[in-house]
Amino acid sequence: MDFGLVLQTDPPATAVVGLMRRAEEAGFRYGWTFDSCVLWQEPFVILSRILEHTERLVVGPMVTNPSTRSPEVTASTFATLNDMYGNRTVCGIGRGDSAMRVAGRKPNTLATLRDTMRIVRDLAEGRETDMDGTTVRLPWVSEGRLPVWMAAYGPKALALAGREADGFILQLADPYLTEWMIKGVRTAAAEAGRDPASVTICVAAPAYVGDDLAHAREQCRWFGGMVGNHVADLVARYGAHSGLVPEALTSYIEQRHGYDYSHHGRAGNVSADFVPDTIVDRFCLLGPVEAHRERLEHLRDLGVDQFAVYAMHDAKEATIEAYGKHVIPAFG
């Protein structure tokens, strides 16, 4: 199992770069950043600095979207980074949540997401592609490689990930829901004639190592609020009791009343007060090292290839150190 570190691009950018360097030294193989350039600094500028100051770390956004930048701009950005640093990027992409809604726009459709994944991958890898009837190619790209990993929760999105994406990003670490969603991705991959095992599975969630569970929960409760935005979309689309989406995912948002993106992804988010302790415990990895190892072993047995640690709490450095010393070596 690989490990990644996920950070917001809060200023100063040098601090983000420094944490990523520490993560590489600790054995993390991936470095991810949020991509919501109204709320935080522009991630691709910072990703370039991370690549410059690391040797092996693979970097990417968790996640970008089809509309903040046009597909050819996104592809050219990745291709430029790969040309400079040797194919060390991965494109995490989804419909768009905070990046879209903060700017007063709706998340993209799955059809737009599908087309964007094709265009970005083709262009970043040097192939011709069709953009609204116009054939486009980046003539300076040679030997480029860009895996495209798609974030998803609902059945239609999971099916798209299985049919089209190189990897699947699931932003929660509940084993029951992970198993359900991996099945949806792999079933769609098989139906599309793909090898289901060829789709990389990445689970991303907060991890907080320590014995003070009450404090850890308060530091990570924001995550249930963030996931709740996507769950609310699913409930609006499929209904709360349709059977198409597990109630183990949807039931906890019954007490949700709106969401203030000014607190998005931050400890103490007042918009996450509806999230119960049980959801924090299920969606996140909390407790002593042994509890982390046990959950990760379960996830690995379900087919998870990477666990990406969301480090949006008051113990970033301690979490990197604990994982480097006590967790990552156990999964080498």
mmCIF file of C-alpha atoms in Angstrom:
data_model
loop_
_atom_site.group_PDB
_atom_site.id
_atom_site.type_symbol
_atom_site.label_atom_id
_atom_site.label_comp_id
_atom_site.label_asym_id
_atom_site.label_seq_id
_atom_site.Cartn_x
_atom_site.Cartn_y
_atom_site.Cartn_z
ATOM 1 C CA MET A 1 0.000 0.000 0.000
ATOM 2 C CA ASP A 2 1.223 3.478 -0.913
ATOM 3 C CA PHE A 3 0.733 6.534 1.277
ATOM 4 C CA GLY A 4 -0.004 10.123 0.348
ATOM 5 C CA LEU A 5 -0.187 13.415 2.211
ATOM 6 C CA VAL A 6 -2.990 15.902 1.444
ATOM 7 C CA LEU A 7 -2.583 19.579 2.358
ATOM 8 C CA GLN A 8 -4.431 22.793 1.790
ATOM 9 C CA THR A 9 -2.362 25.494 0.093
ATOM 10 C CA ASP A 10 -2.582 27.992 2.922
ATOM 11 C CA PRO A 11 0.153 30.630 2.950
ATOM 12 C CA PRO A 12 3.018 30.587 3.342
ATOM 13 C CA ALA A 13 3.621 28.226 0.447
ATOM 14 C CA THR A 14 7.063 27.455 1.839
ATOM 15 C CA ALA A 15 5.394 25.685 4.759
ATOM 16 C CA VAL A 16 3.457 23.427 2.383
ATOM 17 C CA VAL A 17 6.659 22.616 0.492
ATOM 18 C CA GLY A 18 8.451 21.908 3.756
ATOM 19 C CA LEU A 19 5.784 19.481 4.956
ATOM 20 C CA MET A 20 5.887 17.658 1.639
ATOM 21 C CA ARG A 21 9.657 17.297 1.929
ATOM 22 C CA ARG A 22 9.209 15.827 5.396
ATOM 23 C CA ALA A 23 6.550 13.481 4.046
ATOM 24 C CA GLU A 24 8.870 12.163 1.342
ATOM 25 C CA GLU A 25 11.610 11.618 3.921
ATOM 26 C CA ALA A 26 9.093 9.705 6.058
ATOM 27 C CA GLY A 27 8.211 7.340 3.206
ATOM 28 C CA PHE A 28 5.123 8.947 1.672
ATOM 29 C CA ARG A 29 5.057 8.469 -2.111
ATOM 30 C CA TYR A 30 2.341 10.979 -3.060
ATOM 31 C CA GLY A 31 1.794 14.650 -2.276
ATOM 32 C CA TRP A 32 -1.686 16.064 -2.866
ATOM 33 C CA THR A 33 -3.127 19.549 -2.486
ATOM 34 C CA PHE A 34 -6.622 20.992 -2.441
ATOM 35 C CA ASP A 35 -7.563 22.911 -5.590
ATOM 36 C CA SER A 36 -9.933 25.731 -4.691
ATOM 37 C CA CYS A 37 -8.107 28.880 -5.701
ATOM 38 C CA VAL A 38 -10.534 31.342 -4.087
ATOM 39 C CA LEU A 39 -10.186 29.738 -0.663
ATOM 40 C CA TRP A 40 -6.485 28.885 -0.934
ATOM 41 C CA GLN A 41 -3.438 29.715 -3.010
ATOM 42 C CA GLU A 42 -3.005 28.435 -6.564
ATOM 43 C CA PRO A 43 -1.934 24.802 -6.184
ATOM 44 C CA PHE A 44 -0.071 24.220 -9.433
ATOM 45 C CA VAL A 45 2.439 26.960 -8.652
ATOM 46 C CA ILE A 46 3.109 25.282 -5.320
ATOM 47 C CA LEU A 47 3.188 21.797 -6.849
ATOM 48 C CA SER A 48 6.030 22.987 -9.068
ATOM 49 C CA ARG A 49 8.014 24.009 -5.984
ATOM 50 C CA ILE A 50 7.236 20.701 -4.284
ATOM 51 C CA LEU A 51 8.587 18.836 -7.303
ATOM 52 C CA GLU A 52 11.709 20.994 -7.286
ATOM 53 C CA HIS A 53 12.392 20.294 -3.612
ATOM 54 C CA THR A 54 11.673 16.544 -3.634
ATOM 55 C CA GLU A 55 13.155 13.662 -5.594
ATOM 56 C CA ARG A 56 10.502 10.974 -5.949
ATOM 57 C CA LEU A 57 7.216 12.388 -4.709
ATOM 58 C CA VAL A 58 4.334 12.149 -7.182
ATOM 59 C CA VAL A 59 2.078 15.190 -6.897
ATOM 60 C CA GLY A 60 -1.376 16.264 -7.960
ATOM 61 C CA PRO A 61 -4.601 18.017 -6.962
ATOM 62 C CA MET A 62 -7.199 16.360 -4.770
ATOM 63 C CA VAL A 63 -9.142 17.336 -6.718
ATOM 64 C CA THR A 64 -9.310 19.667 -9.687
ATOM 65 C CA ASN A 65 -12.427 20.070 -11.845
ATOM 66 C CA PRO A 66 -13.344 20.670 -15.507
ATOM 67 C CA SER A 67 -14.194 24.362 -15.247
ATOM 68 C CA THR A 68 -11.833 26.341 -13.013
ATOM 69 C CA ARG A 69 -9.322 25.996 -15.823
ATOM 70 C CA SER A 70 -10.197 24.891 -19.337
ATOM 71 C CA PRO A 71 -9.100 21.322 -20.177
ATOM 72 C CA GLU A 72 -6.282 22.369 -22.499
ATOM 73 C CA VAL A 73 -4.855 24.656 -19.788
ATOM 74 C CA THR A 74 -5.009 21.854 -17.235
ATOM 75 C CA ALA A 75 -3.364 19.434 -19.676
ATOM 76 C CA SER A 76 -0.615 21.895 -20.581
ATOM 77 C CA THR A 77 0.090 22.569 -16.918
ATOM 78 C CA PHE A 78 0.511 18.885 -16.126
ATOM 79 C CA ALA A 79 2.554 18.295 -19.275
ATOM 80 C CA THR A 80 4.866 21.184 -18.400
ATOM 81 C CA LEU A 81 5.446 19.838 -14.889
ATOM 82 C CA ASN A 82 6.107 16.376 -16.285
ATOM 83 C CA ASP A 83 8.564 17.733 -18.840
ATOM 84 C CA MET A 84 10.408 19.620 -16.116
ATOM 85 C CA TYR A 85 10.410 16.907 -13.453
ATOM 86 C CA GLY A 86 9.952 13.577 -15.228
ATOM 87 C CA ASN A 87 6.345 12.357 -15.192
ATOM 88 C CA ARG A 88 5.775 12.816 -11.464
ATOM 89 C CA THR A 89 2.181 14.025 -11.572
ATOM 90 C CA VAL A 90 -1.287 12.525 -11.281
ATOM 91 C CA CYS A 91 -4.524 14.310 -12.131
ATOM 92 C CA GLY A 92 -7.113 13.933 -9.399
ATOM 93 C CA ILE A 93 -10.399 15.299 -10.736
ATOM 94 C CA GLY A 94 -14.080 15.478 -9.838
ATOM 95 C CA ARG A 95 -17.225 17.445 -10.631
ATOM 96 C CA GLY A 96 -16.169 20.342 -8.387
ATOM 97 C CA ASP A 97 -17.441 21.382 -4.978
ATOM 98 C CA SER A 98 -15.873 24.364 -3.203
ATOM 99 C CA ALA A 99 -14.004 25.647 -6.267
ATOM 100 C CA MET A 100 -17.299 25.927 -8.139
ATOM 101 C CA ARG A 101 -19.744 26.880 -5.420
ATOM 102 C CA VAL A 102 -17.615 29.632 -3.884
ATOM 103 C CA ALA A 103 -17.657 31.289 -7.309
ATOM 104 C CA GLY A 104 -21.440 30.910 -7.597
ATOM 105 C CA ARG A 105 -21.365 28.026 -10.048
ATOM 106 C CA LYS A 106 -22.796 24.522 -9.924
ATOM 107 C CA PRO A 107 -20.681 21.360 -10.048
ATOM 108 C CA ASN A 108 -20.067 20.042 -13.537
ATOM 109 C CA THR A 109 -22.096 17.279 -15.131
ATOM 110 C CA LEU A 110 -20.690 13.791 -15.423
ATOM 111 C CA ALA A 111 -20.709 14.168 -19.207
ATOM 112 C CA THR A 112 -18.458 17.217 -18.934
ATOM 113 C CA LEU A 113 -16.222 15.379 -16.491
ATOM 114 C CA ARG A 114 -15.972 12.398 -18.853
ATOM 115 C CA ASP A 115 -14.956 14.566 -21.803
ATOM 116 C CA THR A 116 -12.483 16.542 -19.704
ATOM 117 C CA MET A 117 -10.729 13.414 -18.469
ATOM 118 C CA ARG A 118 -10.253 12.256 -22.072
ATOM 119 C CA ILE A 119 -9.017 15.634 -23.292
ATOM 120 C CA VAL A 120 -6.602 16.202 -20.399
ATOM 121 C CA ARG A 121 -5.104 12.716 -20.621
ATOM 122 C CA ASP A 122 -4.769 12.789 -24.417
ATOM 123 C CA LEU A 123 -3.146 16.212 -24.555
ATOM 124 C CA ALA A 124 -0.839 15.648 -21.574
ATOM 125 C CA GLU A 125 0.377 12.413 -23.156
ATOM 126 C CA GLY A 126 0.965 13.983 -26.577
ATOM 127 C CA ARG A 127 -2.003 12.655 -28.519
ATOM 128 C CA GLU A 128 -4.469 14.455 -30.730
ATOM 129 C CA THR A 129 -7.925 14.915 -29.248
ATOM 130 C CA ASP A 130 -11.232 16.393 -30.236
ATOM 131 C CA MET A 131 -12.433 19.557 -28.527
ATOM 132 C CA ASP A 132 -15.898 20.516 -29.698
ATOM 133 C CA GLY A 133 -15.133 19.452 -33.251
ATOM 134 C CA THR A 134 -11.608 20.891 -33.386
ATOM 135 C CA THR A 135 -8.602 18.580 -33.404
ATOM 136 C CA VAL A 136 -6.030 19.741 -30.861
ATOM 137 C CA ARG A 137 -2.561 18.495 -29.925
ATOM 138 C CA LEU A 138 0.259 19.857 -27.775
ATOM 139 C CA PRO A 139 3.129 19.577 -30.303
ATOM 140 C CA TRP A 140 5.902 19.929 -27.736
ATOM 141 C CA VAL A 141 4.859 16.945 -25.603
ATOM 142 C CA SER A 142 6.908 13.766 -25.942
ATOM 143 C CA GLU A 143 6.843 10.711 -23.695
ATOM 144 C CA GLY A 144 4.378 12.350 -21.342
ATOM 145 C CA ARG A 145 2.351 10.231 -18.965
ATOM 146 C CA LEU A 146 -0.596 11.392 -16.865
ATOM 147 C CA PRO A 147 -2.782 9.008 -14.846
ATOM 148 C CA VAL A 148 -6.239 10.491 -14.283
ATOM 149 C CA TRP A 149 -7.939 9.511 -11.014
ATOM 150 C CA MET A 150 -11.585 10.399 -10.529
ATOM 151 C CA ALA A 151 -13.321 11.215 -7.242
ATOM 152 C CA ALA A 152 -16.812 9.741 -6.886
ATOM 153 C CA TYR A 153 -19.526 8.641 -4.454
ATOM 154 C CA GLY A 154 -22.783 7.957 -6.319
ATOM 155 C CA PRO A 155 -23.568 4.996 -8.601
ATOM 156 C CA LYS A 156 -23.373 6.911 -11.889
ATOM 157 C CA ALA A 157 -20.096 8.547 -10.944
ATOM 158 C CA LEU A 158 -18.646 5.245 -9.716
ATOM 159 C CA ALA A 159 -19.596 3.657 -13.040
ATOM 160 C CA LEU A 160 -17.877 6.464 -14.953
ATOM 161 C CA ALA A 161 -14.729 6.023 -12.882
ATOM 162 C CA GLY A 162 -14.759 2.315 -13.643
ATOM 163 C CA ARG A 163 -15.231 2.860 -17.379
ATOM 164 C CA GLU A 164 -12.861 5.775 -17.946
ATOM 165 C CA ALA A 165 -10.479 6.625 -15.101
ATOM 166 C CA ASP A 166 -7.042 5.240 -14.306
ATOM 167 C CA GLY A 167 -7.796 5.515 -10.608
ATOM 168 C CA PHE A 168 -10.665 6.053 -8.179
ATOM 169 C CA ILE A 169 -10.490 8.491 -5.254
ATOM 170 C CA LEU A 170 -12.819 7.862 -2.321
ATOM 171 C CA GLN A 171 -12.848 10.566 0.308
ATOM 172 C CA LEU A 172 -13.750 8.556 3.407
ATOM 173 C CA ALA A 173 -12.241 5.530 5.143
ATOM 174 C CA ASP A 174 -15.285 3.542 6.254
ATOM 175 C CA PRO A 175 -14.656 -0.118 5.315
ATOM 176 C CA TYR A 176 -18.303 -0.936 4.552
ATOM 177 C CA LEU A 177 -18.733 2.027 2.219
ATOM 178 C CA THR A 178 -15.293 1.477 0.708
ATOM 179 C CA GLU A 179 -16.205 -2.103 -0.190
ATOM 180 C CA TRP A 180 -19.534 -0.989 -1.689
ATOM 181 C CA MET A 181 -17.948 1.707 -3.815
ATOM 182 C CA ILE A 182 -14.991 -0.362 -4.988
ATOM 183 C CA LYS A 183 -17.486 -2.980 -6.148
ATOM 184 C CA GLY A 184 -19.320 -0.330 -8.189
ATOM 185 C CA VAL A 185 -16.092 0.832 -9.838
ATOM 186 C CA ARG A 186 -14.792 -2.641 -10.605
ATOM 187 C CA THR A 187 -18.113 -3.912 -11.901
ATOM 188 C CA ALA A 188 -18.285 -1.014 -14.355
ATOM 189 C CA ALA A 189 -14.678 -1.592 -15.399
ATOM 190 C CA ALA A 190 -15.379 -5.250 -16.139
ATOM 191 C CA GLU A 191 -18.524 -4.397 -18.096
ATOM 192 C CA ALA A 192 -16.476 -1.960 -20.182
ATOM 193 C CA GLY A 193 -13.977 -4.699 -21.028
ATOM 194 C CA ARG A 194 -11.276 -3.377 -18.724
ATOM 195 C CA ASP A 195 -9.274 -5.289 -16.151
ATOM 196 C CA PRO A 196 -10.921 -4.188 -12.860
ATOM 197 C CA ALA A 197 -7.584 -4.522 -11.075
ATOM 198 C CA SER A 198 -6.084 -1.916 -13.428
ATOM 199 C CA VAL A 199 -8.053 0.872 -11.685
ATOM 200 C CA THR A 200 -5.974 2.210 -8.797
ATOM 201 C CA ILE A 201 -7.994 2.648 -5.598
ATOM 202 C CA CYS A 202 -7.109 5.608 -3.378
ATOM 203 C CA VAL A 203 -8.853 6.234 -0.061
ATOM 204 C CA ALA A 204 -8.324 9.715 1.390
ATOM 205 C CA ALA A 205 -9.327 10.758 4.912
ATOM 206 C CA PRO A 206 -8.011 12.565 7.989
ATOM 207 C CA ALA A 207 -5.661 10.627 10.231
ATOM 208 C CA TYR A 208 -4.890 11.720 13.790
ATOM 209 C CA VAL A 209 -2.584 9.610 15.953
ATOM 210 C CA GLY A 210 -3.046 9.783 19.722
ATOM 211 C CA ASP A 211 -5.025 8.595 22.724
ATOM 212 C CA ASP A 212 -7.216 11.687 23.200
ATOM 213 C CA LEU A 213 -10.147 10.652 21.000
ATOM 214 C CA ALA A 214 -12.322 13.594 22.002
ATOM 215 C CA HIS A 215 -9.710 16.066 20.817
ATOM 216 C CA ALA A 216 -8.998 14.089 17.645
ATOM 217 C CA ARG A 217 -12.693 14.029 16.782
ATOM 218 C CA GLU A 218 -13.006 17.784 17.151
ATOM 219 C CA GLN A 219 -9.969 18.280 14.938
ATOM 220 C CA CYS A 220 -11.403 16.040 12.213
ATOM 221 C CA ARG A 221 -15.177 16.644 12.425
ATOM 222 C CA TRP A 222 -14.886 19.108 9.529
ATOM 223 C CA PHE A 223 -14.367 16.146 7.210
ATOM 224 C CA GLY A 224 -17.882 14.826 7.780
ATOM 225 C CA GLY A 225 -19.156 18.269 6.859
ATOM 226 C CA MET A 226 -17.124 18.303 3.663
ATOM 227 C CA VAL A 227 -18.297 14.841 2.650
ATOM 228 C CA GLY A 228 -21.825 15.931 3.580
ATOM 229 C CA ASN A 229 -21.822 18.413 0.680
ATOM 230 C CA HIS A 230 -21.455 15.529 -1.758
ATOM 231 C CA VAL A 231 -23.913 13.382 0.154
ATOM 232 C CA ALA A 232 -26.503 16.165 -0.012
ATOM 233 C CA ASP A 233 -26.107 16.145 -3.798
ATOM 234 C CA LEU A 234 -26.665 12.384 -3.817
ATOM 235 C CA VAL A 235 -29.799 12.658 -1.684
ATOM 236 C CA ALA A 236 -31.158 15.370 -3.978
ATOM 237 C CA ARG A 237 -30.524 13.166 -6.989
ATOM 238 C CA TYR A 238 -31.457 9.706 -5.731
ATOM 239 C CA GLY A 239 -33.535 10.288 -2.604
ATOM 240 C CA ALA A 240 -32.680 9.431 0.987
ATOM 241 C CA HIS A 241 -34.196 5.943 0.925
ATOM 242 C CA SER A 242 -33.923 4.892 -2.724
ATOM 243 C CA GLY A 243 -31.675 1.915 -2.113
ATOM 244 C CA LEU A 244 -29.340 3.221 -4.815
ATOM 245 C CA VAL A 245 -26.999 4.763 -2.255
ATOM 246 C CA PRO A 246 -26.297 3.135 1.141
ATOM 247 C CA GLU A 247 -28.109 4.751 4.053
ATOM 248 C CA ALA A 248 -24.871 4.227 5.957
ATOM 249 C CA LEU A 249 -23.672 7.148 3.858
ATOM 250 C CA THR A 250 -26.770 9.312 3.585
ATOM 251 C CA SER A 251 -28.582 9.122 6.942
ATOM 252 C CA TYR A 252 -26.194 11.338 8.926
ATOM 253 C CA ILE A 253 -26.989 14.507 6.950
ATOM 254 C CA GLU A 254 -30.613 14.647 8.134
ATOM 255 C CA GLN A 255 -29.663 17.386 10.611
ATOM 256 C CA ARG A 256 -27.553 19.313 8.087
ATOM 257 C CA HIS A 257 -28.701 22.905 7.551
ATOM 258 C CA GLY A 258 -26.640 24.620 4.881
ATOM 259 C CA TYR A 259 -22.891 25.044 4.641
ATOM 260 C CA ASP A 260 -20.526 28.017 4.929
ATOM 261 C CA TYR A 261 -17.525 27.513 2.657
ATOM 262 C CA SER A 262 -15.489 30.125 4.510
ATOM 263 C CA HIS A 263 -14.799 27.355 7.069
ATOM 264 C CA HIS A 264 -14.346 24.608 4.474
ATOM 265 C CA GLY A 265 -11.813 21.937 5.344
ATOM 266 C CA ARG A 266 -10.838 23.490 8.659
ATOM 267 C CA ALA A 267 -10.855 22.220 12.223
ATOM 268 C CA GLY A 268 -13.633 23.888 14.163
ATOM 269 C CA ASN A 269 -15.869 24.268 11.112
ATOM 270 C CA VAL A 270 -19.185 25.436 12.556
ATOM 271 C CA SER A 271 -21.023 23.989 9.546
ATOM 272 C CA ALA A 272 -20.005 20.498 10.669
ATOM 273 C CA ASP A 273 -21.785 20.591 14.019
ATOM 274 C CA PHE A 274 -24.372 18.102 12.705
ATOM 275 C CA VAL A 275 -21.721 15.398 12.243
ATOM 276 C CA PRO A 276 -21.927 12.799 15.051
ATOM 277 C CA ASP A 277 -18.939 11.122 16.660
ATOM 278 C CA THR A 278 -19.843 7.822 15.016
ATOM 279 C CA ILE A 279 -19.368 9.339 11.556
ATOM 280 C CA VAL A 280 -16.041 10.904 12.521
ATOM 281 C CA ASP A 281 -14.872 7.523 13.799
ATOM 282 C CA ARG A 282 -16.055 5.708 10.674
ATOM 283 C CA PHE A 283 -14.838 8.187 8.076
ATOM 284 C CA CYS A 284 -11.472 9.040 9.691
ATOM 285 C CA LEU A 285 -8.547 7.169 11.244
ATOM 286 C CA LEU A 286 -8.204 8.110 14.907
ATOM 287 C CA GLY A 287 -6.537 6.680 17.982
ATOM 288 C CA PRO A 288 -3.220 4.979 18.711
ATOM 289 C CA VAL A 289 -0.957 3.606 15.992
ATOM 290 C CA GLU A 290 -2.407 0.108 16.401
ATOM 291 C CA ALA A 291 -5.887 1.354 15.483
ATOM 292 C CA HIS A 292 -4.540 2.959 12.323
ATOM 293 C CA ARG A 293 -2.730 -0.196 11.286
ATOM 294 C CA GLU A 294 -5.822 -2.328 11.892
ATOM 295 C CA ARG A 295 -8.066 -0.117 9.761
ATOM 296 C CA LEU A 296 -5.460 0.152 7.014
ATOM 297 C CA GLU A 297 -5.016 -3.623 6.910
ATOM 298 C CA HIS A 298 -8.789 -3.933 6.450
ATOM 299 C CA LEU A 299 -8.773 -1.348 3.660
ATOM 300 C CA ARG A 300 -5.816 -3.017 1.965
ATOM 301 C CA ASP A 301 -7.652 -6.345 2.040
ATOM 302 C CA LEU A 302 -10.599 -4.645 0.318
ATOM 303 C CA GLY A 303 -8.312 -3.615 -2.546
ATOM 304 C CA VAL A 304 -7.166 -0.132 -1.525
ATOM 305 C CA ASP A 305 -3.831 0.726 -3.163
ATOM 306 C CA GLN A 306 -3.166 4.067 -1.465
ATOM 307 C CA PHE A 307 -4.202 5.797 1.721
ATOM 308 C CA ALA A 308 -3.903 9.578 1.488
ATOM 309 C CA VAL A 309 -3.730 11.360 4.842
ATOM 310 C CA TYR A 310 -5.680 14.594 5.121
ATOM 311 C CA ALA A 311 -3.573 16.698 7.494
ATOM 312 C CA MET A 312 -5.905 19.596 8.271
ATOM 313 C CA HIS A 313 -5.557 19.654 12.037
ATOM 314 C CA ASP A 314 -3.193 20.758 14.790
ATOM 315 C CA ALA A 315 -0.839 17.767 14.516
ATOM 316 C CA LYS A 316 0.460 17.794 10.935
ATOM 317 C CA GLU A 317 4.112 17.214 11.790
ATOM 318 C CA ALA A 318 3.311 14.639 14.473
ATOM 319 C CA THR A 319 1.096 12.694 12.073
ATOM 320 C CA ILE A 320 3.780 12.636 9.375
ATOM 321 C CA GLU A 321 6.333 11.459 11.930
ATOM 322 C CA ALA A 322 4.064 8.779 13.410
ATOM 323 C CA TYR A 323 3.170 7.393 10.008
ATOM 324 C CA GLY A 324 6.787 7.442 8.897
ATOM 325 C CA LYS A 325 8.006 5.568 11.976
ATOM 326 C CA HIS A 326 5.157 3.249 12.863
ATOM 327 C CA VAL A 327 2.667 2.865 9.999
ATOM 328 C CA ILE A 328 4.289 3.079 6.570
ATOM 329 C CA PRO A 329 7.053 0.526 7.377
ATOM 330 C CA ALA A 330 4.371 -2.018 8.269
ATOM 331 C CA PHE A 331 2.957 -1.794 4.742
ATOM 332 C CA GLY A 332 6.177 -1.756 2.771
#
